[in-house]
Amino acid sequence: MDILDTDAYDKRQRRNTSCMLFLFLLPFFASVALYFYLWIPDSAPSILASGVKAAPVLSLAFVVLKYNGGRSLLGVAGGLVMSAGGDACLIWPNLFLMGMIFFALAHMLYSLTFLTSRYFSHSLSSCGLYFFYLLLWAAGGGIYFYLLPFLKKSPEPEVFVPAVGGYALLIVLMTSLAARTRRPLVLLGGLVFMVSDFTLALQQFKVVEHLEHGKHLVMTTYYLAQLLIAVGDIKATMAEQAEELHKWKRS
């Protein structure tokens, strides 16, 4: 098989793999459509409502497990499962803090994944990347201090002031490590996640009394962020497997 035949074969393989991935993602798109059709935020808190809200993220966890195996339970798949737990908690207003804890665990698992060899980059000493880190941490710190007066007015300031600060630290760290991977899908997922959480915080802590279509914005960006992170993780695994195959062919 000459090099042209090999290139054509690789292109067919990538095309077939992308088609299969899209098919596996159909339950995610269907469950997201169901969530918006039923518009769960306007319904009374219930086990059914929490299940409908968590279903899209759980479907992504199953797809990541399908491609990456059980090891991903300590990585992105595990983070998605933790996120589903957070989704379920946020259905009930009095479980908001518990939901934050679940999402904080999810960001920790994402961060650990982005430090693995699958995401290793040989060109990390970029001035542009360090400048991006500076902007990211400045934005995260600025958002927290912008929220701080409103956190102090919350029903439990002694809890939410440090809790939101710790959560902000974790999500900015996760997005910084996503940038370190140099993988656009993963980085975009982290950035969109920050937008989603900031929009949620504006409403949760009464920074804005009424944000038109605020809940729609929160959930649209949230589901998009999880999709980007999940697909980015799958693509990283595919790239690793392709590299190992090419090394085997050359040997």
PDB file of C-alpha atoms in Angstrom:
ATOM      1  CA  MET A   1       0.000   0.000   0.000  1.00  0.00           C
ATOM      2  CA  ASP A   2       1.667   3.282  -1.094  1.00  0.00           C
ATOM      3  CA  ILE A   3       1.413   6.613   0.686  1.00  0.00           C
ATOM      4  CA  LEU A   4      -1.531   7.834  -1.425  1.00  0.00           C
ATOM      5  CA  ASP A   5      -3.536   4.716  -0.624  1.00  0.00           C
ATOM      6  CA  THR A   6      -2.657   5.111   3.052  1.00  0.00           C
ATOM      7  CA  ASP A   7      -3.814   8.750   3.091  1.00  0.00           C
ATOM      8  CA  ALA A   8      -7.093   7.835   1.385  1.00  0.00           C
ATOM      9  CA  TYR A   9      -7.635   5.022   3.865  1.00  0.00           C
ATOM     10  CA  ASP A  10      -6.961   7.358   6.811  1.00  0.00           C
ATOM     11  CA  LYS A  11      -9.452   9.909   5.451  1.00  0.00           C
ATOM     12  CA  ARG A  12     -12.136   7.229   5.080  1.00  0.00           C
ATOM     13  CA  GLN A  13     -11.457   6.035   8.613  1.00  0.00           C
ATOM     14  CA  ARG A  14     -11.760   9.553  10.030  1.00  0.00           C
ATOM     15  CA  ARG A  15     -14.982  10.139   8.089  1.00  0.00           C
ATOM     16  CA  ASN A  16     -16.505   6.862   9.272  1.00  0.00           C
ATOM     17  CA  THR A  17     -15.430   7.557  12.858  1.00  0.00           C
ATOM     18  CA  SER A  18     -17.011  11.019  12.782  1.00  0.00           C
ATOM     19  CA  CYS A  19     -20.281   9.562  11.472  1.00  0.00           C
ATOM     20  CA  MET A  20     -20.329   6.949  14.238  1.00  0.00           C
ATOM     21  CA  LEU A  21     -19.619   9.602  16.869  1.00  0.00           C
ATOM     22  CA  PHE A  22     -22.523  11.703  15.589  1.00  0.00           C
ATOM     23  CA  LEU A  23     -24.847   8.689  15.860  1.00  0.00           C
ATOM     24  CA  PHE A  24     -23.737   8.055  19.450  1.00  0.00           C
ATOM     25  CA  LEU A  25     -24.460  11.716  20.242  1.00  0.00           C
ATOM     26  CA  LEU A  26     -28.056  11.563  18.998  1.00  0.00           C
ATOM     27  CA  PRO A  27     -29.422  10.692  22.494  1.00  0.00           C
ATOM     28  CA  PHE A  28     -27.740  13.837  23.797  1.00  0.00           C
ATOM     29  CA  PHE A  29     -29.388  16.054  21.187  1.00  0.00           C
ATOM     30  CA  ALA A  30     -32.757  14.330  21.700  1.00  0.00           C
ATOM     31  CA  SER A  31     -32.641  14.725  25.503  1.00  0.00           C
ATOM     32  CA  VAL A  32     -31.606  18.395  25.209  1.00  0.00           C
ATOM     33  CA  ALA A  33     -34.561  18.965  22.877  1.00  0.00           C
ATOM     34  CA  LEU A  34     -36.856  17.238  25.402  1.00  0.00           C
ATOM     35  CA  TYR A  35     -35.520  19.431  28.226  1.00  0.00           C
ATOM     36  CA  PHE A  36     -36.254  22.637  26.319  1.00  0.00           C
ATOM     37  CA  TYR A  37     -39.591  21.320  25.054  1.00  0.00           C
ATOM     38  CA  LEU A  38     -40.760  20.590  28.606  1.00  0.00           C
ATOM     39  CA  TRP A  39     -38.868  23.673  29.881  1.00  0.00           C
ATOM     40  CA  ILE A  40     -37.996  22.091  33.209  1.00  0.00           C
ATOM     41  CA  PRO A  41     -37.044  25.348  35.061  1.00  0.00           C
ATOM     42  CA  ASP A  42     -40.712  26.371  35.028  1.00  0.00           C
ATOM     43  CA  SER A  43     -41.908  23.039  36.418  1.00  0.00           C
ATOM     44  CA  ALA A  44     -42.171  22.035  40.077  1.00  0.00           C
ATOM     45  CA  PRO A  45     -39.066  20.318  41.543  1.00  0.00           C
ATOM     46  CA  SER A  46     -39.371  16.548  41.220  1.00  0.00           C
ATOM     47  CA  ILE A  47     -37.376  13.399  40.580  1.00  0.00           C
ATOM     48  CA  LEU A  48     -38.677  13.385  36.996  1.00  0.00           C
ATOM     49  CA  ALA A  49     -37.559  16.975  36.420  1.00  0.00           C
ATOM     50  CA  SER A  50     -34.092  16.233  37.792  1.00  0.00           C
ATOM     51  CA  GLY A  51     -33.844  13.157  35.559  1.00  0.00           C
ATOM     52  CA  VAL A  52     -34.812  15.101  32.431  1.00  0.00           C
ATOM     53  CA  LYS A  53     -32.273  17.824  33.274  1.00  0.00           C
ATOM     54  CA  ALA A  54     -29.432  15.367  33.952  1.00  0.00           C
ATOM     55  CA  ALA A  55     -30.185  13.060  30.992  1.00  0.00           C
ATOM     56  CA  PRO A  56     -28.166  14.970  28.352  1.00  0.00           C
ATOM     57  CA  VAL A  57     -25.007  15.011  30.453  1.00  0.00           C
ATOM     58  CA  LEU A  58     -25.397  11.357  31.444  1.00  0.00           C
ATOM     59  CA  SER A  59     -25.754  10.435  27.765  1.00  0.00           C
ATOM     60  CA  LEU A  60     -22.437  12.224  27.106  1.00  0.00           C
ATOM     61  CA  ALA A  61     -20.844  10.242  29.946  1.00  0.00           C
ATOM     62  CA  PHE A  62     -21.925   6.982  28.279  1.00  0.00           C
ATOM     63  CA  VAL A  63     -20.430   8.107  24.956  1.00  0.00           C
ATOM     64  CA  VAL A  64     -17.105   9.011  26.586  1.00  0.00           C
ATOM     65  CA  LEU A  65     -17.083   5.637  28.364  1.00  0.00           C
ATOM     66  CA  LYS A  66     -17.758   3.907  25.038  1.00  0.00           C
ATOM     67  CA  TYR A  67     -14.708   5.498  23.438  1.00  0.00           C
ATOM     68  CA  ASN A  68     -12.323   5.900  26.379  1.00  0.00           C
ATOM     69  CA  GLY A  69     -13.213   2.966  28.609  1.00  0.00           C
ATOM     70  CA  GLY A  70     -13.451   2.702  32.381  1.00  0.00           C
ATOM     71  CA  ARG A  71     -10.353   4.855  32.940  1.00  0.00           C
ATOM     72  CA  SER A  72     -12.440   7.892  32.015  1.00  0.00           C
ATOM     73  CA  LEU A  73     -14.498   7.460  35.205  1.00  0.00           C
ATOM     74  CA  LEU A  74     -11.564   9.210  36.855  1.00  0.00           C
ATOM     75  CA  GLY A  75     -11.591  11.765  34.068  1.00  0.00           C
ATOM     76  CA  VAL A  76     -14.136  13.384  31.798  1.00  0.00           C
ATOM     77  CA  ALA A  77     -16.779  10.650  32.120  1.00  0.00           C
ATOM     78  CA  GLY A  78     -16.566  10.927  35.900  1.00  0.00           C
ATOM     79  CA  GLY A  79     -16.795  14.699  35.617  1.00  0.00           C
ATOM     80  CA  LEU A  80     -19.933  14.363  33.545  1.00  0.00           C
ATOM     81  CA  VAL A  81     -21.472  12.027  36.135  1.00  0.00           C
ATOM     82  CA  MET A  82     -20.637  14.560  38.881  1.00  0.00           C
ATOM     83  CA  SER A  83     -22.200  17.284  36.727  1.00  0.00           C
ATOM     84  CA  ALA A  84     -25.365  15.210  36.395  1.00  0.00           C
ATOM     85  CA  GLY A  85     -25.479  15.055  40.198  1.00  0.00           C
ATOM     86  CA  GLY A  86     -25.160  18.832  40.264  1.00  0.00           C
ATOM     87  CA  ASP A  87     -27.958  19.165  37.706  1.00  0.00           C
ATOM     88  CA  ALA A  88     -30.233  17.062  39.875  1.00  0.00           C
ATOM     89  CA  CYS A  89     -29.445  19.115  42.995  1.00  0.00           C
ATOM     90  CA  LEU A  90     -30.069  22.476  41.335  1.00  0.00           C
ATOM     91  CA  ILE A  91     -33.669  21.483  40.633  1.00  0.00           C
ATOM     92  CA  TRP A  92     -34.269  22.132  44.358  1.00  0.00           C
ATOM     93  CA  PRO A  93     -33.269  25.700  45.438  1.00  0.00           C
ATOM     94  CA  ASN A  94     -32.235  24.560  48.930  1.00  0.00           C
ATOM     95  CA  LEU A  95     -29.659  22.159  47.397  1.00  0.00           C
ATOM     96  CA  PHE A  96     -27.756  24.870  45.520  1.00  0.00           C
ATOM     97  CA  LEU A  97     -24.633  24.483  47.674  1.00  0.00           C
ATOM     98  CA  MET A  98     -24.658  20.704  47.188  1.00  0.00           C
ATOM     99  CA  GLY A  99     -24.925  21.288  43.444  1.00  0.00           C
ATOM    100  CA  MET A 100     -21.865  23.553  43.620  1.00  0.00           C
ATOM    101  CA  ILE A 101     -19.930  20.776  45.353  1.00  0.00           C
ATOM    102  CA  PHE A 102     -20.811  18.293  42.617  1.00  0.00           C
ATOM    103  CA  PHE A 103     -19.721  20.717  39.895  1.00  0.00           C
ATOM    104  CA  ALA A 104     -16.517  21.533  41.793  1.00  0.00           C
ATOM    105  CA  LEU A 105     -15.699  17.799  41.782  1.00  0.00           C
ATOM    106  CA  ALA A 106     -16.443  17.713  38.045  1.00  0.00           C
ATOM    107  CA  HIS A 107     -13.963  20.543  37.402  1.00  0.00           C
ATOM    108  CA  MET A 108     -11.337  18.731  39.461  1.00  0.00           C
ATOM    109  CA  LEU A 109     -11.768  15.591  37.355  1.00  0.00           C
ATOM    110  CA  TYR A 110     -11.625  17.586  34.119  1.00  0.00           C
ATOM    111  CA  SER A 111      -8.447  19.289  35.333  1.00  0.00           C
ATOM    112  CA  LEU A 112      -6.791  15.972  36.182  1.00  0.00           C
ATOM    113  CA  THR A 113      -7.680  14.671  32.711  1.00  0.00           C
ATOM    114  CA  PHE A 114      -6.107  17.674  30.981  1.00  0.00           C
ATOM    115  CA  LEU A 115      -2.823  16.907  32.782  1.00  0.00           C
ATOM    116  CA  THR A 116      -2.574  13.361  31.379  1.00  0.00           C
ATOM    117  CA  SER A 117      -0.234  12.274  28.584  1.00  0.00           C
ATOM    118  CA  ARG A 118      -3.080  12.283  26.034  1.00  0.00           C
ATOM    119  CA  TYR A 119      -3.135  16.062  26.289  1.00  0.00           C
ATOM    120  CA  PHE A 120       0.601  16.638  26.509  1.00  0.00           C
ATOM    121  CA  SER A 121       1.826  19.434  24.271  1.00  0.00           C
ATOM    122  CA  HIS A 122       5.455  19.850  23.198  1.00  0.00           C
ATOM    123  CA  SER A 123       5.145  23.615  22.754  1.00  0.00           C
ATOM    124  CA  LEU A 124       3.995  24.993  26.073  1.00  0.00           C
ATOM    125  CA  SER A 125       6.470  27.890  26.400  1.00  0.00           C
ATOM    126  CA  SER A 126       4.406  30.354  24.411  1.00  0.00           C
ATOM    127  CA  CYS A 127       4.217  34.006  25.486  1.00  0.00           C
ATOM    128  CA  GLY A 128       0.729  34.165  23.985  1.00  0.00           C
ATOM    129  CA  LEU A 129      -0.386  31.267  26.170  1.00  0.00           C
ATOM    130  CA  TYR A 130       0.962  32.906  29.336  1.00  0.00           C
ATOM    131  CA  PHE A 131      -0.763  36.146  28.385  1.00  0.00           C
ATOM    132  CA  PHE A 132      -3.997  34.203  27.937  1.00  0.00           C
ATOM    133  CA  TYR A 133      -3.529  32.693  31.419  1.00  0.00           C
ATOM    134  CA  LEU A 134      -3.104  36.206  32.819  1.00  0.00           C
ATOM    135  CA  LEU A 135      -6.310  37.388  31.154  1.00  0.00           C
ATOM    136  CA  LEU A 136      -8.196  34.308  32.315  1.00  0.00           C
ATOM    137  CA  TRP A 137      -7.182  34.641  35.959  1.00  0.00           C
ATOM    138  CA  ALA A 138      -7.779  38.384  35.904  1.00  0.00           C
ATOM    139  CA  ALA A 139     -11.266  37.767  34.508  1.00  0.00           C
ATOM    140  CA  GLY A 140     -11.980  35.088  37.109  1.00  0.00           C
ATOM    141  CA  GLY A 141     -10.781  37.313  39.950  1.00  0.00           C
ATOM    142  CA  GLY A 142     -12.672  40.297  38.588  1.00  0.00           C
ATOM    143  CA  ILE A 143     -15.903  38.312  38.338  1.00  0.00           C
ATOM    144  CA  TYR A 144     -15.541  37.074  41.921  1.00  0.00           C
ATOM    145  CA  PHE A 145     -14.910  40.539  43.355  1.00  0.00           C
ATOM    146  CA  TYR A 146     -17.812  41.875  41.304  1.00  0.00           C
ATOM    147  CA  LEU A 147     -20.059  39.252  42.914  1.00  0.00           C
ATOM    148  CA  LEU A 148     -18.601  39.674  46.410  1.00  0.00           C
ATOM    149  CA  PRO A 149     -20.950  42.464  47.634  1.00  0.00           C
ATOM    150  CA  PHE A 150     -23.949  40.404  46.546  1.00  0.00           C
ATOM    151  CA  LEU A 151     -22.552  37.249  48.158  1.00  0.00           C
ATOM    152  CA  LYS A 152     -22.292  39.156  51.435  1.00  0.00           C
ATOM    153  CA  LYS A 153     -26.000  39.958  51.154  1.00  0.00           C
ATOM    154  CA  SER A 154     -26.973  36.332  50.540  1.00  0.00           C
ATOM    155  CA  PRO A 155     -28.886  34.387  53.260  1.00  0.00           C
ATOM    156  CA  GLU A 156     -25.658  32.585  54.273  1.00  0.00           C
ATOM    157  CA  PRO A 157     -22.704  34.881  53.489  1.00  0.00           C
ATOM    158  CA  GLU A 158     -20.353  32.934  55.770  1.00  0.00           C
ATOM    159  CA  VAL A 159     -20.913  29.925  53.491  1.00  0.00           C
ATOM    160  CA  PHE A 160     -21.244  31.421  50.014  1.00  0.00           C
ATOM    161  CA  VAL A 161     -18.375  33.943  50.154  1.00  0.00           C
ATOM    162  CA  PRO A 162     -15.684  31.215  50.510  1.00  0.00           C
ATOM    163  CA  ALA A 163     -17.655  28.592  48.555  1.00  0.00           C
ATOM    164  CA  VAL A 164     -18.053  30.748  45.451  1.00  0.00           C
ATOM    165  CA  GLY A 165     -14.418  31.861  45.758  1.00  0.00           C
ATOM    166  CA  GLY A 166     -13.236  28.238  45.813  1.00  0.00           C
ATOM    167  CA  TYR A 167     -15.523  27.311  42.954  1.00  0.00           C
ATOM    168  CA  ALA A 168     -14.264  30.248  40.859  1.00  0.00           C
ATOM    169  CA  LEU A 169     -10.694  29.100  41.519  1.00  0.00           C
ATOM    170  CA  LEU A 170     -11.477  25.575  40.302  1.00  0.00           C
ATOM    171  CA  ILE A 171     -13.285  26.574  37.113  1.00  0.00           C
ATOM    172  CA  VAL A 172     -10.555  29.049  36.124  1.00  0.00           C
ATOM    173  CA  LEU A 173      -7.917  26.379  36.833  1.00  0.00           C
ATOM    174  CA  MET A 174      -9.838  23.894  34.690  1.00  0.00           C
ATOM    175  CA  THR A 175     -10.073  26.385  31.814  1.00  0.00           C
ATOM    176  CA  SER A 176      -6.367  27.251  32.147  1.00  0.00           C
ATOM    177  CA  LEU A 177      -5.440  23.577  31.868  1.00  0.00           C
ATOM    178  CA  ALA A 178      -7.838  23.275  28.919  1.00  0.00           C
ATOM    179  CA  ALA A 179      -5.847  26.059  27.232  1.00  0.00           C
ATOM    180  CA  ARG A 180      -2.631  24.181  28.021  1.00  0.00           C
ATOM    181  CA  THR A 181      -3.841  21.208  25.961  1.00  0.00           C
ATOM    182  CA  ARG A 182      -3.911  23.367  22.785  1.00  0.00           C
ATOM    183  CA  ARG A 183      -7.135  21.584  21.778  1.00  0.00           C
ATOM    184  CA  PRO A 184      -9.740  24.098  20.541  1.00  0.00           C
ATOM    185  CA  LEU A 185     -12.829  22.075  21.502  1.00  0.00           C
ATOM    186  CA  VAL A 186     -11.671  21.551  25.066  1.00  0.00           C
ATOM    187  CA  LEU A 187     -10.612  25.185  25.508  1.00  0.00           C
ATOM    188  CA  LEU A 188     -13.861  26.488  24.051  1.00  0.00           C
ATOM    189  CA  GLY A 189     -15.772  24.143  26.362  1.00  0.00           C
ATOM    190  CA  GLY A 190     -14.011  25.585  29.405  1.00  0.00           C
ATOM    191  CA  LEU A 191     -14.651  29.181  28.321  1.00  0.00           C
ATOM    192  CA  VAL A 192     -18.331  28.533  27.580  1.00  0.00           C
ATOM    193  CA  PHE A 193     -18.661  26.817  30.976  1.00  0.00           C
ATOM    194  CA  MET A 194     -17.371  29.994  32.634  1.00  0.00           C
ATOM    195  CA  VAL A 195     -19.937  32.080  30.733  1.00  0.00           C
ATOM    196  CA  SER A 196     -22.725  29.713  31.803  1.00  0.00           C
ATOM    197  CA  ASP A 197     -21.739  29.769  35.478  1.00  0.00           C
ATOM    198  CA  PHE A 198     -21.266  33.543  35.556  1.00  0.00           C
ATOM    199  CA  THR A 199     -24.714  34.036  34.026  1.00  0.00           C
ATOM    200  CA  LEU A 200     -26.184  31.665  36.627  1.00  0.00           C
ATOM    201  CA  ALA A 201     -24.432  33.530  39.465  1.00  0.00           C
ATOM    202  CA  LEU A 202     -25.825  36.868  38.264  1.00  0.00           C
ATOM    203  CA  GLN A 203     -29.323  35.489  38.687  1.00  0.00           C
ATOM    204  CA  GLN A 204     -28.801  33.296  41.752  1.00  0.00           C
ATOM    205  CA  PHE A 205     -27.280  36.074  43.874  1.00  0.00           C
ATOM    206  CA  LYS A 206     -29.667  38.783  42.661  1.00  0.00           C
ATOM    207  CA  VAL A 207     -27.059  40.844  40.800  1.00  0.00           C
ATOM    208  CA  VAL A 208     -29.776  41.346  38.207  1.00  0.00           C
ATOM    209  CA  GLU A 209     -33.410  41.123  39.183  1.00  0.00           C
ATOM    210  CA  HIS A 210     -34.535  39.985  35.755  1.00  0.00           C
ATOM    211  CA  LEU A 211     -32.323  38.853  32.908  1.00  0.00           C
ATOM    212  CA  GLU A 212     -34.399  38.294  29.782  1.00  0.00           C
ATOM    213  CA  HIS A 213     -33.952  34.716  28.575  1.00  0.00           C
ATOM    214  CA  GLY A 214     -31.387  34.280  31.369  1.00  0.00           C
ATOM    215  CA  LYS A 215     -32.294  30.673  32.107  1.00  0.00           C
ATOM    216  CA  HIS A 216     -32.216  29.815  28.415  1.00  0.00           C
ATOM    217  CA  LEU A 217     -28.725  31.305  28.153  1.00  0.00           C
ATOM    218  CA  VAL A 218     -27.484  29.401  31.191  1.00  0.00           C
ATOM    219  CA  MET A 219     -28.707  26.010  29.989  1.00  0.00           C
ATOM    220  CA  THR A 220     -27.782  26.495  26.325  1.00  0.00           C
ATOM    221  CA  THR A 221     -24.205  27.436  27.194  1.00  0.00           C
ATOM    222  CA  TYR A 222     -24.021  24.722  29.860  1.00  0.00           C
ATOM    223  CA  TYR A 223     -25.030  21.879  27.557  1.00  0.00           C
ATOM    224  CA  LEU A 224     -22.780  23.264  24.801  1.00  0.00           C
ATOM    225  CA  ALA A 225     -19.803  23.401  27.180  1.00  0.00           C
ATOM    226  CA  GLN A 226     -20.291  19.794  28.269  1.00  0.00           C
ATOM    227  CA  LEU A 227     -20.642  18.663  24.654  1.00  0.00           C
ATOM    228  CA  LEU A 228     -17.416  20.426  23.644  1.00  0.00           C
ATOM    229  CA  ILE A 229     -15.452  18.970  26.555  1.00  0.00           C
ATOM    230  CA  ALA A 230     -16.787  15.438  25.935  1.00  0.00           C
ATOM    231  CA  VAL A 231     -16.125  15.488  22.184  1.00  0.00           C
ATOM    232  CA  GLY A 232     -12.724  17.105  22.759  1.00  0.00           C
ATOM    233  CA  ASP A 233     -11.786  14.282  25.117  1.00  0.00           C
ATOM    234  CA  ILE A 234     -12.909  11.655  22.617  1.00  0.00           C
ATOM    235  CA  LYS A 235     -10.924  13.384  19.853  1.00  0.00           C
ATOM    236  CA  ALA A 236      -7.837  13.387  22.088  1.00  0.00           C
ATOM    237  CA  THR A 237      -8.166   9.626  22.521  1.00  0.00           C
ATOM    238  CA  MET A 238      -8.614   9.154  18.777  1.00  0.00           C
ATOM    239  CA  ALA A 239      -5.517  11.250  18.075  1.00  0.00           C
ATOM    240  CA  GLU A 240      -3.511   9.217  20.583  1.00  0.00           C
ATOM    241  CA  GLN A 241      -4.647   5.944  19.009  1.00  0.00           C
ATOM    242  CA  ALA A 242      -3.893   7.218  15.491  1.00  0.00           C
ATOM    243  CA  GLU A 243      -0.407   8.289  16.559  1.00  0.00           C
ATOM    244  CA  GLU A 244       0.279   4.873  18.086  1.00  0.00           C
ATOM    245  CA  LEU A 245      -0.955   3.184  14.891  1.00  0.00           C
ATOM    246  CA  HIS A 246       1.322   5.325  12.707  1.00  0.00           C
ATOM    247  CA  LYS A 247       4.281   4.538  14.956  1.00  0.00           C
ATOM    248  CA  TRP A 248       3.475   0.833  14.645  1.00  0.00           C
ATOM    249  CA  LYS A 249       3.288   1.081  10.836  1.00  0.00           C
ATOM    250  CA  ARG A 250       6.649   2.859  10.673  1.00  0.00           C
ATOM    251  CA  SER A 251       8.328   0.293  12.916  1.00  0.00           C
TER     252      SER A 251
END
